[in-house]
């Protein structure tokens, strides 16, 4: 495959994203049952932010995942449920304002209960998306830290975005050395990561070397640096996705990306498990494949949405074009 040739040592930095999409997108098979095409969980959503977890979770379904869950606070749950009946919403997270009168022992009990509730579902998930609409409440972040630790113990892949990156930047040990973790920072989030991990400012003259060094320093975590060209590294090499997207930079596109990467990562892992017959794809890191595919699909859907909506393009318009964009690259078989 051309995609894999590039990934496994070809001279070109630019990934053959369409070949990756075709390679890892499963065909629609009537013999498969519900759940085999992916079960994704989004951990995020609080009083202030309900759109971001919805965008990530619904994008996963629109691409082709079978089930999409959202774990959020009670204050966010009803709102998120009202957006779509397709999502399975769990209002189990708590914020500090809700337990302000509770002593430390009581807070520990609440934290244990939250983790216990999440544990009931953990083994069902193919990937977690942590961070969309999470907010920065200290108690909430501490509970999510424990969820991430438990997911890591269970070898569940984790895509970290939004406020999840704030959490990880301040507690890098949550993902350090975990090769099934993906970080998707924007310009500001990337700057904070570089300052925290490498102890310096971003060097725009050595973009690729810096990204490679950052990924290595965090133990081979895959990083998707969002920008004019999305740059992806797992500490071994750097890949680029430069497909033209849209000049309309509406908020929420990062949430689409995180949900998309989660689905494609889980599909790439399925390819690896089935893969003695496809030895080239099986040697490629599934987190890298997931990032390449997610980046490419978002850009194509954004371009298609802009073609129709121009300046009035919104995140919901891009989501509605995800399926059409994927079908154009990897037709249903």
mmCIF file of C-alpha atoms in Angstrom:
data_model
loop_
_atom_site.group_PDB
_atom_site.id
_atom_site.type_symbol
_atom_site.label_atom_id
_atom_site.label_comp_id
_atom_site.label_asym_id
_atom_site.label_seq_id
_atom_site.Cartn_x
_atom_site.Cartn_y
_atom_site.Cartn_z
ATOM 1 C CA UNK A 1 0.000 0.000 0.000
ATOM 2 C CA UNK A 2 1.185 3.493 -0.852
ATOM 3 C CA UNK A 3 0.026 4.752 2.529
ATOM 4 C CA UNK A 4 2.123 2.242 4.399
ATOM 5 C CA UNK A 5 5.116 2.726 2.108
ATOM 6 C CA UNK A 6 5.172 6.355 3.168
ATOM 7 C CA UNK A 7 4.635 5.538 6.830
ATOM 8 C CA UNK A 8 7.346 2.900 7.003
ATOM 9 C CA UNK A 9 10.269 4.884 5.747
ATOM 10 C CA UNK A 10 9.365 6.503 2.429
ATOM 11 C CA UNK A 11 10.999 9.828 1.692
ATOM 12 C CA UNK A 12 7.793 11.837 1.618
ATOM 13 C CA UNK A 13 6.596 13.488 4.822
ATOM 14 C CA UNK A 14 3.046 13.766 3.450
ATOM 15 C CA UNK A 15 0.944 10.723 4.329
ATOM 16 C CA UNK A 16 -1.197 9.140 1.644
ATOM 17 C CA UNK A 17 -4.264 9.746 3.741
ATOM 18 C CA UNK A 18 -6.833 8.431 1.270
ATOM 19 C CA UNK A 19 -5.040 5.090 1.098
ATOM 20 C CA UNK A 20 -5.012 4.925 4.887
ATOM 21 C CA UNK A 21 -8.750 5.645 4.969
ATOM 22 C CA UNK A 22 -9.462 2.914 2.443
ATOM 23 C CA UNK A 23 -7.203 0.434 4.248
ATOM 24 C CA UNK A 24 -8.701 0.749 7.721
ATOM 25 C CA UNK A 25 -12.388 1.516 7.046
ATOM 26 C CA UNK A 26 -14.298 -1.767 7.410
ATOM 27 C CA UNK A 27 -16.832 -2.827 4.817
ATOM 28 C CA UNK A 28 -20.492 -2.958 5.789
ATOM 29 C CA UNK A 29 -21.051 -6.644 6.412
ATOM 30 C CA UNK A 30 -24.541 -7.989 7.233
ATOM 31 C CA UNK A 31 -23.003 -10.812 9.274
ATOM 32 C CA UNK A 32 -21.510 -8.381 11.795
ATOM 33 C CA UNK A 33 -23.441 -7.478 14.942
ATOM 34 C CA UNK A 34 -23.992 -4.211 16.783
ATOM 35 C CA UNK A 35 -20.813 -3.045 18.455
ATOM 36 C CA UNK A 36 -18.284 -4.633 16.116
ATOM 37 C CA UNK A 37 -17.846 -1.383 14.194
ATOM 38 C CA UNK A 38 -16.787 0.469 17.314
ATOM 39 C CA UNK A 39 -17.940 1.559 20.762
ATOM 40 C CA UNK A 40 -16.675 5.014 21.698
ATOM 41 C CA UNK A 41 -16.949 6.886 25.009
ATOM 42 C CA UNK A 42 -16.539 10.637 25.453
ATOM 43 C CA UNK A 43 -15.621 11.842 28.943
ATOM 44 C CA UNK A 44 -16.584 15.494 29.106
ATOM 45 C CA UNK A 45 -19.449 17.921 29.482
ATOM 46 C CA UNK A 46 -20.246 20.233 32.400
ATOM 47 C CA UNK A 47 -22.648 23.105 33.143
ATOM 48 C CA UNK A 48 -20.920 25.560 30.818
ATOM 49 C CA UNK A 49 -19.954 23.242 27.968
ATOM 50 C CA UNK A 50 -22.392 20.816 26.385
ATOM 51 C CA UNK A 51 -21.721 21.256 22.662
ATOM 52 C CA UNK A 52 -18.161 19.877 22.590
ATOM 53 C CA UNK A 53 -18.915 16.370 23.945
ATOM 54 C CA UNK A 54 -21.938 16.176 21.669
ATOM 55 C CA UNK A 55 -19.851 17.078 18.596
ATOM 56 C CA UNK A 56 -17.237 14.424 19.431
ATOM 57 C CA UNK A 57 -19.778 11.707 20.213
ATOM 58 C CA UNK A 58 -22.115 12.313 17.268
ATOM 59 C CA UNK A 59 -19.159 12.536 14.851
ATOM 60 C CA UNK A 60 -18.127 9.039 15.906
ATOM 61 C CA UNK A 61 -21.600 7.765 15.013
ATOM 62 C CA UNK A 62 -21.738 9.653 11.712
ATOM 63 C CA UNK A 63 -18.450 8.072 10.618
ATOM 64 C CA UNK A 64 -19.705 4.579 11.381
ATOM 65 C CA UNK A 65 -19.197 3.629 15.027
ATOM 66 C CA UNK A 66 -22.104 1.571 16.324
ATOM 67 C CA UNK A 67 -22.382 3.048 19.811
ATOM 68 C CA UNK A 68 -21.355 6.359 21.325
ATOM 69 C CA UNK A 69 -21.471 7.165 25.044
ATOM 70 C CA UNK A 70 -21.029 10.454 26.909
ATOM 71 C CA UNK A 71 -19.973 10.574 30.573
ATOM 72 C CA UNK A 72 -20.746 14.031 31.923
ATOM 73 C CA UNK A 73 -22.103 15.966 34.905
ATOM 74 C CA UNK A 74 -25.783 15.897 35.782
ATOM 75 C CA UNK A 75 -26.101 19.538 34.777
ATOM 76 C CA UNK A 76 -24.952 18.723 31.246
ATOM 77 C CA UNK A 77 -26.733 15.411 30.738
ATOM 78 C CA UNK A 78 -30.272 16.602 29.975
ATOM 79 C CA UNK A 79 -28.987 19.178 27.524
ATOM 80 C CA UNK A 80 -26.794 16.660 25.688
ATOM 81 C CA UNK A 81 -29.640 14.126 25.581
ATOM 82 C CA UNK A 82 -31.848 16.778 24.001
ATOM 83 C CA UNK A 83 -29.404 17.185 21.111
ATOM 84 C CA UNK A 84 -29.785 13.589 19.965
ATOM 85 C CA UNK A 85 -31.481 10.376 21.114
ATOM 86 C CA UNK A 86 -28.665 8.431 19.442
ATOM 87 C CA UNK A 87 -26.214 9.051 22.282
ATOM 88 C CA UNK A 88 -26.047 7.053 25.511
ATOM 89 C CA UNK A 89 -25.563 9.660 28.233
ATOM 90 C CA UNK A 90 -24.283 8.886 31.748
ATOM 91 C CA UNK A 91 -24.640 11.782 34.261
ATOM 92 C CA UNK A 92 -22.107 10.402 36.757
ATOM 93 C CA UNK A 93 -19.459 13.144 37.036
ATOM 94 C CA UNK A 94 -19.529 15.760 39.814
ATOM 95 C CA UNK A 95 -18.228 19.309 40.136
ATOM 96 C CA UNK A 96 -16.994 20.989 43.323
ATOM 97 C CA UNK A 97 -19.935 23.406 43.568
ATOM 98 C CA UNK A 98 -22.301 20.453 43.871
ATOM 99 C CA UNK A 99 -20.470 18.941 46.850
ATOM 100 C CA UNK A 100 -19.291 22.111 48.579
ATOM 101 C CA UNK A 101 -20.593 20.986 51.969
ATOM 102 C CA UNK A 102 -19.004 17.535 51.821
ATOM 103 C CA UNK A 103 -15.886 16.757 53.901
ATOM 104 C CA UNK A 104 -12.760 15.099 52.485
ATOM 105 C CA UNK A 105 -13.850 11.580 53.392
ATOM 106 C CA UNK A 106 -17.211 12.165 51.738
ATOM 107 C CA UNK A 107 -15.486 13.434 48.605
ATOM 108 C CA UNK A 108 -13.345 10.301 48.481
ATOM 109 C CA UNK A 109 -16.498 8.183 48.697
ATOM 110 C CA UNK A 110 -18.073 10.153 45.838
ATOM 111 C CA UNK A 111 -14.929 9.728 43.776
ATOM 112 C CA UNK A 112 -14.944 5.950 44.387
ATOM 113 C CA UNK A 113 -18.593 5.764 43.369
ATOM 114 C CA UNK A 114 -17.891 7.620 40.104
ATOM 115 C CA UNK A 115 -15.011 5.291 39.287
ATOM 116 C CA UNK A 116 -17.110 2.250 40.165
ATOM 117 C CA UNK A 117 -19.886 3.416 37.829
ATOM 118 C CA UNK A 118 -17.401 3.949 35.007
ATOM 119 C CA UNK A 119 -15.776 0.559 35.622
ATOM 120 C CA UNK A 120 -19.080 -1.137 34.797
ATOM 121 C CA UNK A 121 -18.674 0.084 31.222
ATOM 122 C CA UNK A 122 -14.918 0.218 30.699
ATOM 123 C CA UNK A 123 -14.388 -3.194 29.093
ATOM 124 C CA UNK A 124 -17.018 -2.426 26.456
ATOM 125 C CA UNK A 125 -15.174 0.535 24.946
ATOM 126 C CA UNK A 126 -12.784 0.489 22.011
ATOM 127 C CA UNK A 127 -11.561 4.021 22.708
ATOM 128 C CA UNK A 128 -12.067 6.918 25.131
ATOM 129 C CA UNK A 129 -12.125 10.585 24.156
ATOM 130 C CA UNK A 130 -11.189 12.652 27.205
ATOM 131 C CA UNK A 131 -11.636 16.398 27.442
ATOM 132 C CA UNK A 132 -14.317 17.914 25.179
ATOM 133 C CA UNK A 133 -16.312 20.341 27.338
ATOM 134 C CA UNK A 134 -14.733 18.935 30.487
ATOM 135 C CA UNK A 135 -14.033 22.257 32.162
ATOM 136 C CA UNK A 136 -11.367 22.766 34.806
ATOM 137 C CA UNK A 137 -13.125 22.059 38.054
ATOM 138 C CA UNK A 138 -10.509 20.514 40.420
ATOM 139 C CA UNK A 139 -12.697 17.711 41.767
ATOM 140 C CA UNK A 140 -13.940 16.802 38.304
ATOM 141 C CA UNK A 141 -10.388 16.709 36.918
ATOM 142 C CA UNK A 142 -9.224 14.498 39.777
ATOM 143 C CA UNK A 143 -12.002 11.992 39.030
ATOM 144 C CA UNK A 144 -11.156 12.012 35.318
ATOM 145 C CA UNK A 145 -7.480 11.406 36.199
ATOM 146 C CA UNK A 146 -8.557 8.203 37.937
ATOM 147 C CA UNK A 147 -10.688 7.193 34.948
ATOM 148 C CA UNK A 148 -7.694 7.689 32.640
ATOM 149 C CA UNK A 149 -5.479 5.622 34.926
ATOM 150 C CA UNK A 150 -8.034 2.814 34.954
ATOM 151 C CA UNK A 151 -8.389 2.955 31.146
ATOM 152 C CA UNK A 152 -4.625 2.707 30.819
ATOM 153 C CA UNK A 153 -4.572 -0.339 33.106
ATOM 154 C CA UNK A 154 -7.202 -1.919 30.838
ATOM 155 C CA UNK A 155 -5.273 -1.071 27.625
ATOM 156 C CA UNK A 156 -8.119 1.084 26.319
ATOM 157 C CA UNK A 157 -6.853 3.733 23.848
ATOM 158 C CA UNK A 158 -7.318 7.345 24.932
ATOM 159 C CA UNK A 159 -7.670 10.427 22.708
ATOM 160 C CA UNK A 160 -7.049 13.598 24.734
ATOM 161 C CA UNK A 161 -8.400 16.954 23.574
ATOM 162 C CA UNK A 162 -9.636 20.282 24.964
ATOM 163 C CA UNK A 163 -9.559 20.520 28.750
ATOM 164 C CA UNK A 164 -8.147 17.004 28.859
ATOM 165 C CA UNK A 165 -4.931 18.523 27.491
ATOM 166 C CA UNK A 166 -4.947 21.035 30.354
ATOM 167 C CA UNK A 167 -5.165 18.088 32.746
ATOM 168 C CA UNK A 168 -2.427 16.095 31.002
ATOM 169 C CA UNK A 169 -0.065 19.057 30.703
ATOM 170 C CA UNK A 170 -0.211 19.449 34.484
ATOM 171 C CA UNK A 171 -0.062 15.675 35.129
ATOM 172 C CA UNK A 172 2.011 14.298 32.273
ATOM 173 C CA UNK A 173 2.404 10.963 34.073
ATOM 174 C CA UNK A 174 -1.200 10.158 33.112
ATOM 175 C CA UNK A 175 -0.093 9.416 29.557
ATOM 176 C CA UNK A 176 3.700 9.174 29.717
ATOM 177 C CA UNK A 177 4.879 5.929 28.130
ATOM 178 C CA UNK A 178 1.348 4.895 27.097
ATOM 179 C CA UNK A 179 1.561 4.190 23.384
ATOM 180 C CA UNK A 180 -2.216 3.918 23.028
ATOM 181 C CA UNK A 181 -2.623 7.588 23.954
ATOM 182 C CA UNK A 182 -3.156 10.377 21.417
ATOM 183 C CA UNK A 183 -2.865 14.091 22.188
ATOM 184 C CA UNK A 184 -4.495 16.566 19.774
ATOM 185 C CA UNK A 185 -3.259 20.045 20.752
ATOM 186 C CA UNK A 186 -4.014 23.282 18.942
ATOM 187 C CA UNK A 187 -1.419 26.067 18.761
ATOM 188 C CA UNK A 188 -1.899 27.277 22.353
ATOM 189 C CA UNK A 189 -2.170 23.789 23.853
ATOM 190 C CA UNK A 190 0.937 22.679 21.966
ATOM 191 C CA UNK A 191 2.883 25.677 23.283
ATOM 192 C CA UNK A 192 1.974 24.731 26.860
ATOM 193 C CA UNK A 193 3.039 21.117 26.277
ATOM 194 C CA UNK A 194 6.398 22.151 24.845
ATOM 195 C CA UNK A 195 7.060 24.523 27.718
ATOM 196 C CA UNK A 196 6.087 21.910 30.293
ATOM 197 C CA UNK A 197 7.844 18.877 28.800
ATOM 198 C CA UNK A 198 10.805 20.330 26.902
ATOM 199 C CA UNK A 199 11.251 23.393 29.083
ATOM 200 C CA UNK A 200 11.499 25.847 26.198
ATOM 201 C CA UNK A 201 9.376 27.918 23.840
ATOM 202 C CA UNK A 202 8.077 26.588 20.526
ATOM 203 C CA UNK A 203 10.741 26.623 17.804
ATOM 204 C CA UNK A 204 9.070 27.365 14.471
ATOM 205 C CA UNK A 205 12.370 26.791 12.679
ATOM 206 C CA UNK A 206 12.502 23.143 13.729
ATOM 207 C CA UNK A 207 8.855 22.125 13.735
ATOM 208 C CA UNK A 208 9.335 18.464 12.845
ATOM 209 C CA UNK A 209 12.325 17.844 15.088
ATOM 210 C CA UNK A 210 10.599 19.508 18.007
ATOM 211 C CA UNK A 211 7.433 17.407 17.587
ATOM 212 C CA UNK A 212 9.533 14.239 17.336
ATOM 213 C CA UNK A 213 11.427 15.196 20.485
ATOM 214 C CA UNK A 214 8.224 16.034 22.374
ATOM 215 C CA UNK A 215 6.652 12.679 21.547
ATOM 216 C CA UNK A 216 9.805 10.804 22.531
ATOM 217 C CA UNK A 217 10.045 12.708 25.799
ATOM 218 C CA UNK A 218 6.502 11.624 26.719
ATOM 219 C CA UNK A 219 7.396 8.018 25.981
ATOM 220 C CA UNK A 220 6.081 7.488 22.463
ATOM 221 C CA UNK A 221 2.660 9.048 22.921
ATOM 222 C CA UNK A 222 1.204 10.011 19.537
ATOM 223 C CA UNK A 223 0.755 13.756 19.082
ATOM 224 C CA UNK A 224 -1.401 15.343 16.398
ATOM 225 C CA UNK A 225 -0.383 18.988 16.211
ATOM 226 C CA UNK A 226 -3.261 20.851 14.594
ATOM 227 C CA UNK A 227 -2.459 23.648 12.165
ATOM 228 C CA UNK A 228 -2.403 24.662 8.514
ATOM 229 C CA UNK A 229 -0.908 21.221 8.007
ATOM 230 C CA UNK A 230 -1.622 18.690 10.720
ATOM 231 C CA UNK A 231 1.624 17.101 11.937
ATOM 232 C CA UNK A 232 1.582 13.652 13.541
ATOM 233 C CA UNK A 233 4.361 11.856 15.409
ATOM 234 C CA UNK A 234 4.705 8.831 17.685
ATOM 235 C CA UNK A 235 8.362 9.549 18.432
ATOM 236 C CA UNK A 236 9.543 7.423 15.505
ATOM 237 C CA UNK A 237 8.750 9.642 12.527
ATOM 238 C CA UNK A 238 6.688 12.677 11.584
ATOM 239 C CA UNK A 239 3.770 12.541 9.160
ATOM 240 C CA UNK A 240 1.834 15.430 7.632
ATOM 241 C CA UNK A 241 -1.741 15.820 6.394
ATOM 242 C CA UNK A 242 -2.093 18.930 4.235
ATOM 243 C CA UNK A 243 -5.355 18.302 2.394
ATOM 244 C CA UNK A 244 -7.111 21.637 1.986
ATOM 245 C CA UNK A 245 -10.053 22.058 4.331
ATOM 246 C CA UNK A 246 -12.001 25.250 4.849
ATOM 247 C CA UNK A 247 -11.116 28.904 5.494
ATOM 248 C CA UNK A 248 -14.057 29.057 7.895
ATOM 249 C CA UNK A 249 -12.655 28.376 11.366
ATOM 250 C CA UNK A 250 -15.838 27.787 13.355
ATOM 251 C CA UNK A 251 -15.409 26.413 16.856
ATOM 252 C CA UNK A 252 -15.970 22.704 17.416
ATOM 253 C CA UNK A 253 -13.867 21.261 14.595
ATOM 254 C CA UNK A 254 -11.369 19.930 17.135
ATOM 255 C CA UNK A 255 -14.202 17.989 18.757
ATOM 256 C CA UNK A 256 -15.100 16.420 15.412
ATOM 257 C CA UNK A 257 -11.436 15.496 15.011
ATOM 258 C CA UNK A 258 -11.172 13.822 18.419
ATOM 259 C CA UNK A 259 -14.287 11.721 17.804
ATOM 260 C CA UNK A 260 -13.057 10.813 14.332
ATOM 261 C CA UNK A 261 -9.583 9.807 15.513
ATOM 262 C CA UNK A 262 -11.158 7.576 18.178
ATOM 263 C CA UNK A 263 -13.172 5.652 15.580
ATOM 264 C CA UNK A 264 -10.339 5.285 13.079
ATOM 265 C CA UNK A 265 -7.896 4.279 15.823
ATOM 266 C CA UNK A 266 -10.241 1.487 16.908
ATOM 267 C CA UNK A 267 -10.649 0.359 13.281
ATOM 268 C CA UNK A 268 -6.881 0.410 12.765
ATOM 269 C CA UNK A 269 -6.448 -1.777 15.839
ATOM 270 C CA UNK A 270 -8.981 -4.229 14.405
ATOM 271 C CA UNK A 271 -6.922 -4.322 11.210
ATOM 272 C CA UNK A 272 -3.829 -5.126 13.266
ATOM 273 C CA UNK A 273 -5.551 -7.962 15.100
ATOM 274 C CA UNK A 274 -6.691 -9.498 11.808
ATOM 275 C CA UNK A 275 -3.573 -8.805 10.051
ATOM 276 C CA UNK A 276 -1.198 -11.510 9.242
ATOM 277 C CA UNK A 277 -2.660 -11.221 5.751
ATOM 278 C CA UNK A 278 -1.905 -7.491 5.680
ATOM 279 C CA UNK A 279 1.555 -7.460 7.206
ATOM 280 C CA UNK A 280 2.327 -3.947 5.943
ATOM 281 C CA UNK A 281 -0.590 -2.312 7.735
ATOM 282 C CA UNK A 282 -0.046 -4.396 10.871
ATOM 283 C CA UNK A 283 3.419 -2.926 11.352
ATOM 284 C CA UNK A 284 2.066 0.619 11.427
ATOM 285 C CA UNK A 285 1.139 2.204 14.744
ATOM 286 C CA UNK A 286 -2.705 2.272 14.873
ATOM 287 C CA UNK A 287 -2.656 5.596 16.715
ATOM 288 C CA UNK A 288 -0.781 7.165 13.804
ATOM 289 C CA UNK A 289 -3.186 5.630 11.276
ATOM 290 C CA UNK A 290 -6.144 6.907 13.299
ATOM 291 C CA UNK A 291 -4.725 10.428 13.358
ATOM 292 C CA UNK A 292 -4.012 10.475 9.626
ATOM 293 C CA UNK A 293 -7.499 9.210 8.781
ATOM 294 C CA UNK A 294 -9.281 11.520 11.224
ATOM 295 C CA UNK A 295 -7.382 14.583 10.038
ATOM 296 C CA UNK A 296 -8.001 13.836 6.371
ATOM 297 C CA UNK A 297 -11.719 13.155 6.779
ATOM 298 C CA UNK A 298 -12.343 16.312 8.805
ATOM 299 C CA UNK A 299 -10.567 18.420 6.193
ATOM 300 C CA UNK A 300 -12.535 16.877 3.336
ATOM 301 C CA UNK A 301 -15.855 17.275 5.158
ATOM 302 C CA UNK A 302 -15.029 20.888 6.037
ATOM 303 C CA UNK A 303 -14.214 21.636 2.401
ATOM 304 C CA UNK A 304 -17.473 20.070 1.246
ATOM 305 C CA UNK A 305 -19.508 21.926 3.861
ATOM 306 C CA UNK A 306 -17.882 25.235 2.902
ATOM 307 C CA UNK A 307 -18.653 24.578 -0.745
ATOM 308 C CA UNK A 308 -22.344 24.544 0.172
ATOM 309 C CA UNK A 309 -22.551 27.010 3.072
ATOM 310 C CA UNK A 310 -19.617 29.401 2.499
ATOM 311 C CA UNK A 311 -19.181 31.900 5.339
ATOM 312 C CA UNK A 312 -22.187 30.579 7.253
ATOM 313 C CA UNK A 313 -20.619 27.099 7.678
ATOM 314 C CA UNK A 314 -21.036 25.731 11.202
ATOM 315 C CA UNK A 315 -19.683 22.653 12.940
ATOM 316 C CA UNK A 316 -23.032 20.902 12.504
ATOM 317 C CA UNK A 317 -22.722 21.400 8.722
ATOM 318 C CA UNK A 318 -19.317 19.712 8.720
ATOM 319 C CA UNK A 319 -20.660 16.791 10.747
ATOM 320 C CA UNK A 320 -23.448 16.288 8.202
ATOM 321 C CA UNK A 321 -20.824 15.880 5.455
ATOM 322 C CA UNK A 322 -18.659 13.300 7.246
ATOM 323 C CA UNK A 323 -20.435 10.267 5.817
ATOM 324 C CA UNK A 324 -20.499 11.641 2.281
ATOM 325 C CA UNK A 325 -16.805 12.496 2.467
ATOM 326 C CA UNK A 326 -15.868 9.036 3.724
ATOM 327 C CA UNK A 327 -18.012 7.362 1.085
ATOM 328 C CA UNK A 328 -16.255 9.345 -1.638
ATOM 329 C CA UNK A 329 -12.901 7.921 -0.472
ATOM 330 C CA UNK A 330 -13.881 4.451 0.711
ATOM 331 C CA UNK A 331 -17.130 3.397 -0.993
ATOM 332 C CA UNK A 332 -19.466 1.019 0.802
ATOM 333 C CA UNK A 333 -18.774 -2.572 -0.145
#
